[in-house]
Amino acid sequence: MPADTADNADKTEGAGSAAEADTGDGTVDGPHTVLVTGAGGSGRTTVAAATACAAAGLGHRVLLVSPEPAARLAALLGHEAPERAGSADEPGVPRAVPGIPGLWLLRVDAGQEFRTRAVQLQERGKAALDLLGAVPLDEDELTQLPGTAGPALLHALRTAHRGGTGYADGAGSAHGAEAPDGFDIVVADLPPLPDGLNLLVLPEQTRRWLTRLVPPERQTARSLRPVLAQLAGAPMPAQWLYETTTRWSGELAGTERVLGAPRTVVRLVTEPGPLAADELRTALAGARLHGLRLESVIVNRLVPAGSADSWLAGLSGRQQETLARLREECAALDVPLCELPHLGRDPRGADDLTALARAARSAAAHGVEPGPPPRTGRVYAAADDVPQGWVEDRLAEDGLLVWHLPLPGAVREELQLVRRGEVLTVGVGPYRRVLPLPAALRRCRVSGAGLTDGTLRVRFTPDPQLWPRTDGTGS
């Protein structure tokens, strides 16, 4: 259950050991994982910290993962920031938070993560670099590239699911508490929308790119590479390339398992501003497109109603108008909505964070977005390979197979749909996902699509040249 939905929740409820569900590659999907994202400036980091603080107060072992600067996190969590970088502020290592028993903080340093990965890549590709006459860069010469913050955060999240053994040596705390072997709850402070949601499908997309660029079937000739290297008189870079690709693919698959685990949910944070309802509607549709489980929507920084101050009364009136629209959107999609008050100051320390978390306890204990609407008609027999939604068999009635893709909140003007080969690219506003076509649909042509009642229905007509003939003569 969500960590902050009840003050007197059983401390053991839903907090199974992180060591219970090893996926086979060192990745553990045991902890509850709460992914917090939302509109820029809406207080995502504050909500993430409040969620983690409240969970720790219930007796759980909680890890807060955040890319925010050390000084910002120290102020939010209510302790003094270190005067200089050192063991108490080392990024990439979980540290116990002073004054909040049961809470650890893992600060993500994207720059350090990038430099470490780049040095490793240079070392593994040394033969190819030597062949080209290239001079490797020293670690202090490497400057973080744009776009590397997201992968660093995902790497930290995957490491968190490995338990204490996944961290560097010395993962104890400068404050006297070592990181546990596993955490009950992991709370991740994600980038703002739309990047926050798009980041969560990056492992899936990157694995697809790797497969296209370095197809696994090309590795079948790897036994010939030593012979080719001797004939050419030069080292062959293919071996390290395939080894690197295989390793990256394994790491990405582990991250996918973490993000797709049944105990991983998303919280969306917004402020009751004039654009909040439209942004939220699109974000909800994007989350469903990405196959994410929505736990709740948090409306942050609500000012009190009924103030004698005309300015505050006007602001409250505008917020209440927006809040009414947000309630309608969430009710239509059956997603719990939680309202957080404005404290009149920047939240600081366990007391403020716990007060905010308790104010959100109206979230349902099982507030995970429900599954797709009931299926109608016959479902195609080989539906196990359907990556999203379901396929309806209408061949007998009108010669069609219809792929139903639930996208609650989507509007026709924001939809994009492109068929290319064996994949279907679906877009909802700034959110796009490449879906592999189920086997039956690969032998069909797209004959139309429509959006009705929050479900995109893509119609497919069998291609006579590819579809098996019914007279028994084969295809």
Coordinates of C-alpha atoms in Angstrom, one line a residue:
M1 CA 0.0 0.0 0.0
P2 CA 1.2 3.6 -0.4
A3 CA 3.4 4.5 2.5
D4 CA 1.5 7.6 3.6
T5 CA -2.1 6.5 3.3
A6 CA -2.7 5.7 6.9
D7 CA -1.0 6.8 10.1
N8 CA -1.6 3.6 11.9
A9 CA -0.8 1.2 9.1
D10 CA 0.7 -2.1 10.0
K11 CA 4.4 -1.7 9.7
T12 CA 4.9 -5.0 8.0
E13 CA 2.1 -4.6 5.4
G14 CA 3.4 -4.8 1.9
A15 CA 7.0 -4.4 3.1
G16 CA 8.4 -7.8 2.1
S17 CA 12.1 -8.4 2.2
A18 CA 14.0 -7.0 -0.8
A19 CA 15.9 -10.2 -1.0
E20 CA 12.8 -12.3 -1.8
A21 CA 12.5 -11.8 -5.6
D22 CA 15.8 -12.1 -7.3
T23 CA 15.3 -11.9 -11.0
G24 CA 18.4 -13.9 -11.9
D25 CA 20.8 -11.0 -12.9
G26 CA 21.2 -9.5 -9.5
T27 CA 18.2 -7.2 -9.9
V28 CA 15.6 -7.5 -7.1
D29 CA 12.0 -6.5 -7.7
G30 CA 10.9 -7.0 -4.1
P31 CA 10.7 -3.4 -2.8
H32 CA 7.7 -1.2 -3.3
T33 CA 8.9 1.5 -5.7
V34 CA 7.2 4.9 -5.9
L35 CA 8.2 7.0 -8.9
V36 CA 7.4 10.7 -8.4
T37 CA 7.1 13.1 -11.3
G38 CA 5.0 16.1 -12.3
A39 CA 4.9 19.5 -13.8
G40 CA 8.1 21.6 -13.5
G41 CA 8.1 23.6 -10.2
S42 CA 5.1 21.7 -8.8
G43 CA 7.1 20.3 -5.8
R44 CA 8.1 16.9 -7.0
T45 CA 11.1 16.6 -4.8
T46 CA 9.2 17.8 -1.8
V47 CA 6.4 15.2 -2.4
A48 CA 9.0 12.4 -2.9
A49 CA 10.8 13.4 0.3
A50 CA 7.4 13.5 2.2
T51 CA 6.5 10.1 0.9
A52 CA 9.9 8.6 2.0
C53 CA 9.8 10.3 5.4
A54 CA 6.3 9.1 6.2
A55 CA 7.2 5.6 5.1
A56 CA 10.2 5.6 7.4
G57 CA 8.0 6.8 10.2
L58 CA 5.9 3.7 9.8
G59 CA 9.0 1.5 10.4
H60 CA 9.9 0.7 6.8
R61 CA 13.5 0.7 5.5
V62 CA 13.2 3.5 2.9
L63 CA 15.6 4.7 0.2
L64 CA 15.1 8.1 -1.4
V65 CA 16.8 8.4 -4.7
S66 CA 17.2 12.0 -6.0
P67 CA 19.4 13.9 -8.4
E68 CA 19.0 17.2 -6.5
P69 CA 22.1 19.0 -5.2
A70 CA 23.3 18.1 -1.7
A71 CA 22.5 21.5 -0.2
R72 CA 18.9 21.4 -1.5
L73 CA 18.3 17.9 -0.1
A74 CA 19.9 18.8 3.2
A75 CA 17.7 21.8 3.6
L76 CA 14.6 19.8 2.7
L77 CA 15.4 16.9 5.0
G78 CA 16.2 19.3 7.8
H79 CA 19.9 18.9 8.5
E80 CA 23.0 20.9 7.8
A81 CA 24.6 20.5 4.4
P82 CA 28.3 19.4 4.5
E83 CA 30.8 22.3 4.2
R84 CA 32.7 20.4 1.5
A85 CA 32.4 17.2 -0.5
G86 CA 33.4 14.2 1.4
S87 CA 32.4 10.8 2.7
A88 CA 29.1 12.2 4.1
D89 CA 28.2 13.6 0.7
E90 CA 29.5 11.0 -1.6
P91 CA 27.1 10.5 -4.5
G92 CA 26.1 7.0 -5.6
V93 CA 26.2 5.7 -2.0
P94 CA 23.2 5.5 0.3
R95 CA 23.6 7.5 3.5
A96 CA 21.4 7.5 6.6
V97 CA 19.5 10.8 7.0
P98 CA 20.2 12.4 10.4
G99 CA 17.2 12.6 12.6
I100 CA 14.9 10.4 10.5
P101 CA 15.4 6.7 11.5
G102 CA 14.8 4.2 8.7
L103 CA 15.5 6.7 5.9
W104 CA 18.5 6.6 3.6
L105 CA 19.3 9.0 0.8
L106 CA 21.0 8.0 -2.5
R107 CA 22.1 11.2 -4.3
V108 CA 22.6 10.7 -8.0
D109 CA 25.6 12.5 -9.6
A110 CA 25.0 12.3 -13.4
G111 CA 28.4 13.9 -14.1
Q112 CA 30.3 11.3 -12.1
E113 CA 28.3 8.5 -13.5
F114 CA 29.0 9.7 -17.1
R115 CA 32.7 9.9 -16.5
T116 CA 32.9 6.4 -14.9
R117 CA 31.0 4.9 -17.8
A118 CA 33.1 6.7 -20.4
V119 CA 36.3 5.5 -18.9
Q120 CA 35.1 1.9 -18.8
L121 CA 34.0 2.2 -22.4
Q122 CA 37.5 3.5 -23.4
E123 CA 39.2 0.7 -21.6
R124 CA 37.1 -2.0 -23.2
G125 CA 37.5 -0.5 -26.7
K126 CA 41.3 0.1 -26.3
A127 CA 42.1 -2.2 -29.2
A128 CA 39.9 -0.3 -31.6
L129 CA 41.2 3.1 -30.3
D130 CA 44.8 1.9 -30.8
L131 CA 43.9 0.7 -34.3
L132 CA 42.6 4.2 -35.1
G133 CA 45.5 5.9 -33.5
A134 CA 43.2 7.7 -31.0
V135 CA 44.4 9.0 -27.7
P136 CA 41.9 8.2 -24.9
L137 CA 40.6 11.0 -22.7
D138 CA 41.5 11.2 -19.0
E139 CA 38.7 11.1 -16.6
D140 CA 39.2 14.8 -15.6
E141 CA 38.9 15.7 -19.3
L142 CA 35.5 14.2 -19.7
T143 CA 32.6 16.7 -19.5
Q144 CA 29.0 15.4 -19.0
L145 CA 27.0 15.4 -22.1
P146 CA 23.3 16.6 -22.3
G147 CA 20.8 13.9 -21.7
T148 CA 23.0 11.7 -19.4
A149 CA 21.1 12.6 -16.2
G150 CA 18.2 10.3 -16.9
P151 CA 20.3 7.2 -17.5
A152 CA 22.3 7.9 -14.4
L153 CA 19.0 8.0 -12.4
L154 CA 17.8 4.7 -13.8
H155 CA 21.1 3.1 -13.1
A156 CA 20.8 4.3 -9.4
L157 CA 17.3 3.0 -9.3
R158 CA 18.3 -0.5 -10.5
T159 CA 21.3 -0.5 -8.1
A160 CA 18.8 0.3 -5.3
H161 CA 16.9 -2.9 -6.1
R162 CA 20.0 -5.0 -5.8
G163 CA 20.2 -4.3 -2.1
G164 CA 23.2 -3.3 0.0
T165 CA 25.6 -5.5 -2.1
G166 CA 25.0 -3.4 -5.1
Y167 CA 26.8 -0.4 -3.8
A168 CA 30.5 0.5 -3.7
D169 CA 32.5 -0.6 -0.7
G170 CA 32.1 1.6 2.3
A171 CA 28.3 2.1 1.8
G172 CA 27.9 2.7 5.4
S173 CA 26.8 6.1 6.8
A174 CA 28.8 8.9 8.2
H175 CA 26.1 9.1 10.8
G176 CA 26.6 5.6 12.2
A177 CA 24.0 3.5 10.3
E178 CA 25.0 1.2 7.5
A179 CA 22.8 0.7 4.5
P180 CA 20.6 -2.5 4.9
D181 CA 20.9 -5.5 2.6
G182 CA 17.6 -4.5 1.1
F183 CA 15.0 -1.8 1.3
D184 CA 11.3 -2.1 1.8
I185 CA 10.4 1.0 -0.2
V186 CA 12.3 2.9 -2.8
V187 CA 11.1 6.5 -3.7
A188 CA 12.6 8.0 -6.8
D189 CA 12.5 11.7 -7.5
L190 CA 12.2 11.9 -11.3
P191 CA 12.6 14.8 -13.8
P192 CA 9.6 17.0 -14.6
L193 CA 7.0 16.1 -17.2
P194 CA 7.2 15.0 -20.0
D195 CA 10.8 13.9 -19.5
G196 CA 9.9 12.1 -16.3
L197 CA 7.5 9.7 -18.0
N198 CA 9.5 9.3 -21.2
L199 CA 12.6 8.4 -19.1
L200 CA 10.7 5.3 -17.9
V201 CA 10.5 3.8 -21.4
L202 CA 14.1 4.7 -22.2
P203 CA 15.4 1.1 -21.4
E204 CA 12.9 -0.4 -23.7
Q205 CA 13.7 2.0 -26.5
T206 CA 17.4 1.6 -26.1
R207 CA 17.3 -2.2 -26.2
R208 CA 15.4 -1.9 -29.4
W209 CA 18.0 0.5 -30.9
L210 CA 20.8 -1.9 -29.8
T211 CA 19.1 -4.8 -31.5
R212 CA 18.7 -2.9 -34.7
L213 CA 22.3 -1.6 -34.7
V214 CA 24.0 -4.7 -33.5
P215 CA 21.7 -7.7 -34.4
P216 CA 22.3 -10.7 -32.2
E217 CA 22.3 -13.0 -35.2
R218 CA 25.6 -11.4 -36.4
Q219 CA 27.3 -12.9 -33.4
T220 CA 27.1 -16.3 -34.9
A221 CA 30.3 -15.8 -36.8
R222 CA 32.3 -14.7 -33.7
S223 CA 34.4 -17.9 -33.8
L224 CA 35.9 -16.6 -37.1
R225 CA 37.1 -13.4 -35.6
P226 CA 40.5 -14.6 -34.3
V227 CA 41.2 -16.1 -37.8
L228 CA 40.2 -12.8 -39.5
A229 CA 42.3 -10.8 -37.0
Q230 CA 45.4 -12.9 -37.9
L231 CA 44.7 -12.6 -41.7
A232 CA 44.3 -8.8 -41.3
G233 CA 47.2 -8.4 -39.0
A234 CA 45.2 -6.0 -36.8
P235 CA 42.9 -6.4 -33.8
M236 CA 39.3 -6.8 -34.6
P237 CA 36.9 -4.5 -32.6
A238 CA 33.8 -6.6 -33.2
Q239 CA 34.4 -8.8 -30.1
W240 CA 34.4 -6.0 -27.6
L241 CA 31.5 -4.3 -29.4
Y242 CA 29.3 -7.4 -29.1
E243 CA 30.4 -7.9 -25.5
T244 CA 29.5 -4.3 -24.6
T245 CA 26.2 -4.6 -26.4
T246 CA 25.3 -7.8 -24.6
R247 CA 26.2 -6.3 -21.2
W248 CA 24.3 -3.1 -21.9
S249 CA 21.3 -5.1 -23.0
G250 CA 21.4 -7.1 -19.8
E251 CA 21.5 -4.0 -17.7
L252 CA 18.6 -2.4 -19.6
A253 CA 16.6 -5.6 -19.2
G254 CA 17.1 -5.5 -15.5
T255 CA 16.0 -1.9 -15.3
E256 CA 12.9 -2.8 -17.4
R257 CA 12.0 -5.5 -14.8
V258 CA 12.3 -2.9 -12.0
L259 CA 10.0 -0.4 -13.8
G260 CA 7.6 -3.0 -14.9
A261 CA 7.3 -4.8 -11.5
P262 CA 3.8 -5.1 -10.0
R263 CA 5.0 -3.2 -7.0
T264 CA 6.2 -0.2 -9.0
V265 CA 3.8 2.8 -9.2
V266 CA 3.8 6.4 -10.3
R267 CA 2.7 9.5 -8.5
L268 CA 2.0 12.6 -10.6
V269 CA 2.4 16.0 -8.9
T270 CA 0.7 19.2 -10.1
E271 CA -0.2 22.7 -8.9
P272 CA -3.7 24.0 -9.3
G273 CA -2.8 26.5 -12.1
P274 CA -4.7 27.3 -15.2
L275 CA -3.0 24.7 -17.4
A276 CA -2.9 21.9 -14.8
A277 CA -6.0 20.0 -16.0
D278 CA -4.9 19.8 -19.6
E279 CA -1.3 18.9 -18.7
L280 CA -2.6 16.2 -16.3
R281 CA -5.0 14.7 -18.8
T282 CA -2.2 14.4 -21.4
A283 CA 0.2 13.0 -18.8
L284 CA -2.4 10.4 -17.7
A285 CA -2.8 9.3 -21.3
G286 CA 1.0 9.1 -21.7
A287 CA 1.4 7.0 -18.6
R288 CA -1.1 4.5 -19.9
L289 CA 0.6 4.5 -23.3
H290 CA 3.9 3.6 -21.5
G291 CA 2.1 0.9 -19.6
L292 CA 2.7 2.5 -16.2
R293 CA 0.6 2.0 -13.1
L294 CA -0.7 5.3 -11.7
E295 CA -1.1 5.3 -7.9
S296 CA -2.4 8.8 -7.3
V297 CA -2.3 12.4 -8.4
I298 CA -1.0 15.0 -5.9
V299 CA -2.3 18.6 -6.1
N300 CA 0.3 20.6 -4.2
R301 CA 0.3 24.0 -2.5
L302 CA -3.4 24.7 -2.0
V303 CA -4.0 27.9 -0.1
P304 CA -6.8 28.0 2.5
A305 CA -10.2 29.0 1.4
G306 CA -12.2 31.8 3.1
S307 CA -9.4 34.1 3.8
A308 CA -10.2 37.8 4.7
D309 CA -7.3 38.9 2.6
S310 CA -8.6 39.7 -0.9
W311 CA -5.5 38.5 -2.7
L312 CA -5.5 35.2 -0.9
A313 CA -9.2 34.8 -1.4
G314 CA -8.8 35.5 -5.2
L315 CA -6.0 33.0 -5.5
S316 CA -7.9 30.4 -3.5
G317 CA -11.0 30.9 -5.8
R318 CA -8.9 30.3 -8.9
Q319 CA -7.3 27.2 -7.4
Q320 CA -10.6 25.8 -6.4
E321 CA -11.9 26.2 -10.0
T322 CA -8.9 24.3 -11.3
L323 CA -9.2 21.7 -8.6
A324 CA -12.8 21.0 -9.6
R325 CA -11.5 20.2 -13.2
L326 CA -8.8 18.0 -11.8
R327 CA -11.3 16.1 -9.7
E328 CA -13.4 15.5 -12.8
E329 CA -10.4 14.3 -14.8
C330 CA -9.3 11.9 -12.0
A331 CA -12.8 10.6 -11.3
A332 CA -13.3 9.9 -15.0
L333 CA -10.1 7.8 -15.1
D334 CA -10.6 6.3 -11.6
V335 CA -7.3 7.7 -10.3
P336 CA -7.2 8.9 -6.6
L337 CA -6.5 12.6 -6.1
C338 CA -4.8 14.0 -3.0
E339 CA -4.7 17.6 -1.9
L340 CA -1.7 19.1 -0.1
P341 CA -1.9 22.4 1.7
H342 CA 0.5 25.3 1.2
L343 CA 2.5 25.5 4.5
G344 CA 3.2 29.2 4.0
R345 CA 6.9 28.4 3.9
D346 CA 9.3 26.1 2.2
P347 CA 9.0 22.6 3.9
R348 CA 12.0 21.7 6.0
G349 CA 12.6 18.7 8.2
A350 CA 10.7 15.6 9.2
D351 CA 7.8 17.4 10.9
D352 CA 6.9 19.4 7.8
L353 CA 7.3 16.5 5.5
T354 CA 5.3 14.1 7.6
A355 CA 2.5 16.7 7.9
L356 CA 2.4 16.9 4.1
A357 CA 2.3 13.1 3.8
R358 CA -0.4 12.7 6.3
A359 CA -2.5 15.3 4.5
A360 CA -2.4 13.0 1.5
R361 CA -3.8 10.0 3.3
S362 CA -7.0 10.3 1.3
A363 CA -5.3 8.3 -1.4
A364 CA -6.9 4.9 -1.6
A365 CA -4.9 2.1 -0.1
H366 CA -5.1 0.3 -3.4
G367 CA -5.1 3.3 -5.6
V368 CA -3.5 1.7 -8.6
E369 CA -5.0 2.5 -12.0
P370 CA -7.4 -0.2 -13.0
G371 CA -6.9 -2.5 -15.9
P372 CA -8.3 -2.0 -19.4
P373 CA -12.1 -2.0 -19.9
P374 CA -13.8 -5.3 -20.4
R375 CA -13.0 -6.9 -23.7
T376 CA -15.7 -7.3 -26.2
G377 CA -15.9 -9.8 -29.0
R378 CA -13.4 -12.7 -29.5
V379 CA -9.8 -12.1 -28.5
Y380 CA -7.2 -13.4 -30.9
A381 CA -6.0 -16.8 -29.7
A382 CA -2.3 -15.9 -29.8
A383 CA -2.8 -12.8 -27.6
D384 CA 0.1 -13.6 -25.4
D385 CA 2.4 -11.6 -27.7
V386 CA 0.3 -8.4 -27.5
P387 CA 2.5 -5.8 -25.8
Q388 CA -0.3 -3.4 -25.0
G389 CA -4.1 -3.7 -24.9
W390 CA -5.7 -6.7 -26.8
V391 CA -6.6 -7.9 -30.3
E392 CA -10.2 -8.5 -31.2
D393 CA -10.9 -11.2 -33.8
R394 CA -13.6 -9.9 -36.2
L395 CA -12.5 -11.9 -39.2
A396 CA -15.8 -13.8 -39.5
E397 CA -18.0 -10.7 -39.2
D398 CA -16.2 -8.1 -41.4
G399 CA -12.7 -9.5 -42.2
L400 CA -10.8 -7.4 -39.6
L401 CA -8.6 -7.8 -36.6
V402 CA -8.9 -4.8 -34.2
W403 CA -6.1 -3.8 -31.8
H404 CA -7.6 -2.1 -28.8
L405 CA -5.2 0.3 -27.1
P406 CA -6.6 1.9 -23.9
L407 CA -5.5 5.6 -23.8
P408 CA -7.9 7.3 -21.2
G409 CA -7.6 11.0 -21.4
A410 CA -6.3 11.1 -25.0
V411 CA -7.9 13.4 -27.5
R412 CA -7.9 13.0 -31.2
E413 CA -5.9 16.1 -31.9
E414 CA -2.9 14.8 -29.9
L415 CA -2.8 11.3 -31.4
Q416 CA -0.1 10.1 -33.8
L417 CA 0.0 6.7 -35.5
V418 CA 2.6 5.3 -37.9
R419 CA 3.0 1.8 -39.1
R420 CA 6.6 0.9 -40.2
G421 CA 7.4 -2.8 -40.9
E422 CA 6.7 -4.9 -37.8
V423 CA 6.2 -2.0 -35.4
L424 CA 3.5 0.5 -34.7
T425 CA 4.5 3.9 -33.3
V426 CA 1.8 5.5 -31.2
G427 CA 2.1 9.1 -29.9
V428 CA -0.1 11.1 -27.5
G429 CA 1.2 14.7 -27.4
P430 CA 4.8 14.6 -26.2
Y431 CA 4.7 10.8 -25.4
R432 CA 5.6 8.2 -28.0
R433 CA 6.0 4.5 -27.8
V434 CA 7.1 2.0 -30.4
L435 CA 5.0 -1.2 -30.1
P436 CA 6.0 -4.4 -31.8
L437 CA 3.1 -5.8 -33.7
P438 CA 1.6 -9.0 -32.5
A439 CA 2.4 -11.9 -34.8
A440 CA -1.0 -12.0 -36.5
L441 CA -1.0 -8.3 -37.2
R442 CA 2.4 -8.4 -39.0
R443 CA 0.6 -10.2 -41.9
C444 CA -2.0 -7.4 -42.1
R445 CA -2.4 -3.9 -43.5
V446 CA -3.6 -1.0 -41.4
S447 CA -7.0 -0.1 -42.8
G448 CA -8.1 2.6 -40.3
A449 CA -8.2 3.8 -36.7
G450 CA -10.5 5.6 -34.3
L451 CA -10.6 6.9 -30.8
T452 CA -13.7 6.1 -28.8
D453 CA -14.4 6.3 -25.1
G454 CA -10.6 6.5 -24.3
T455 CA -9.6 3.6 -26.4
L456 CA -7.7 3.7 -29.7
R457 CA -9.0 1.0 -32.0
V458 CA -6.6 0.2 -34.9
R459 CA -8.2 -1.8 -37.7
F460 CA -6.1 -4.4 -39.6
T461 CA -7.0 -6.2 -42.8
P462 CA -5.2 -9.5 -43.7
D463 CA -2.7 -9.1 -46.5
P464 CA -3.7 -11.8 -49.1
Q465 CA -0.1 -12.4 -50.0
L466 CA 0.9 -13.1 -46.4
W467 CA -2.3 -14.5 -44.7
P468 CA -2.8 -18.3 -44.8
R469 CA -5.4 -19.4 -47.2
T470 CA -8.5 -21.1 -46.0
D471 CA -8.7 -23.7 -48.8
G472 CA -5.9 -25.7 -47.2
T473 CA -3.3 -24.9 -49.9
G474 CA -1.1 -22.8 -47.6
S475 CA -0.2 -19.1 -47.8

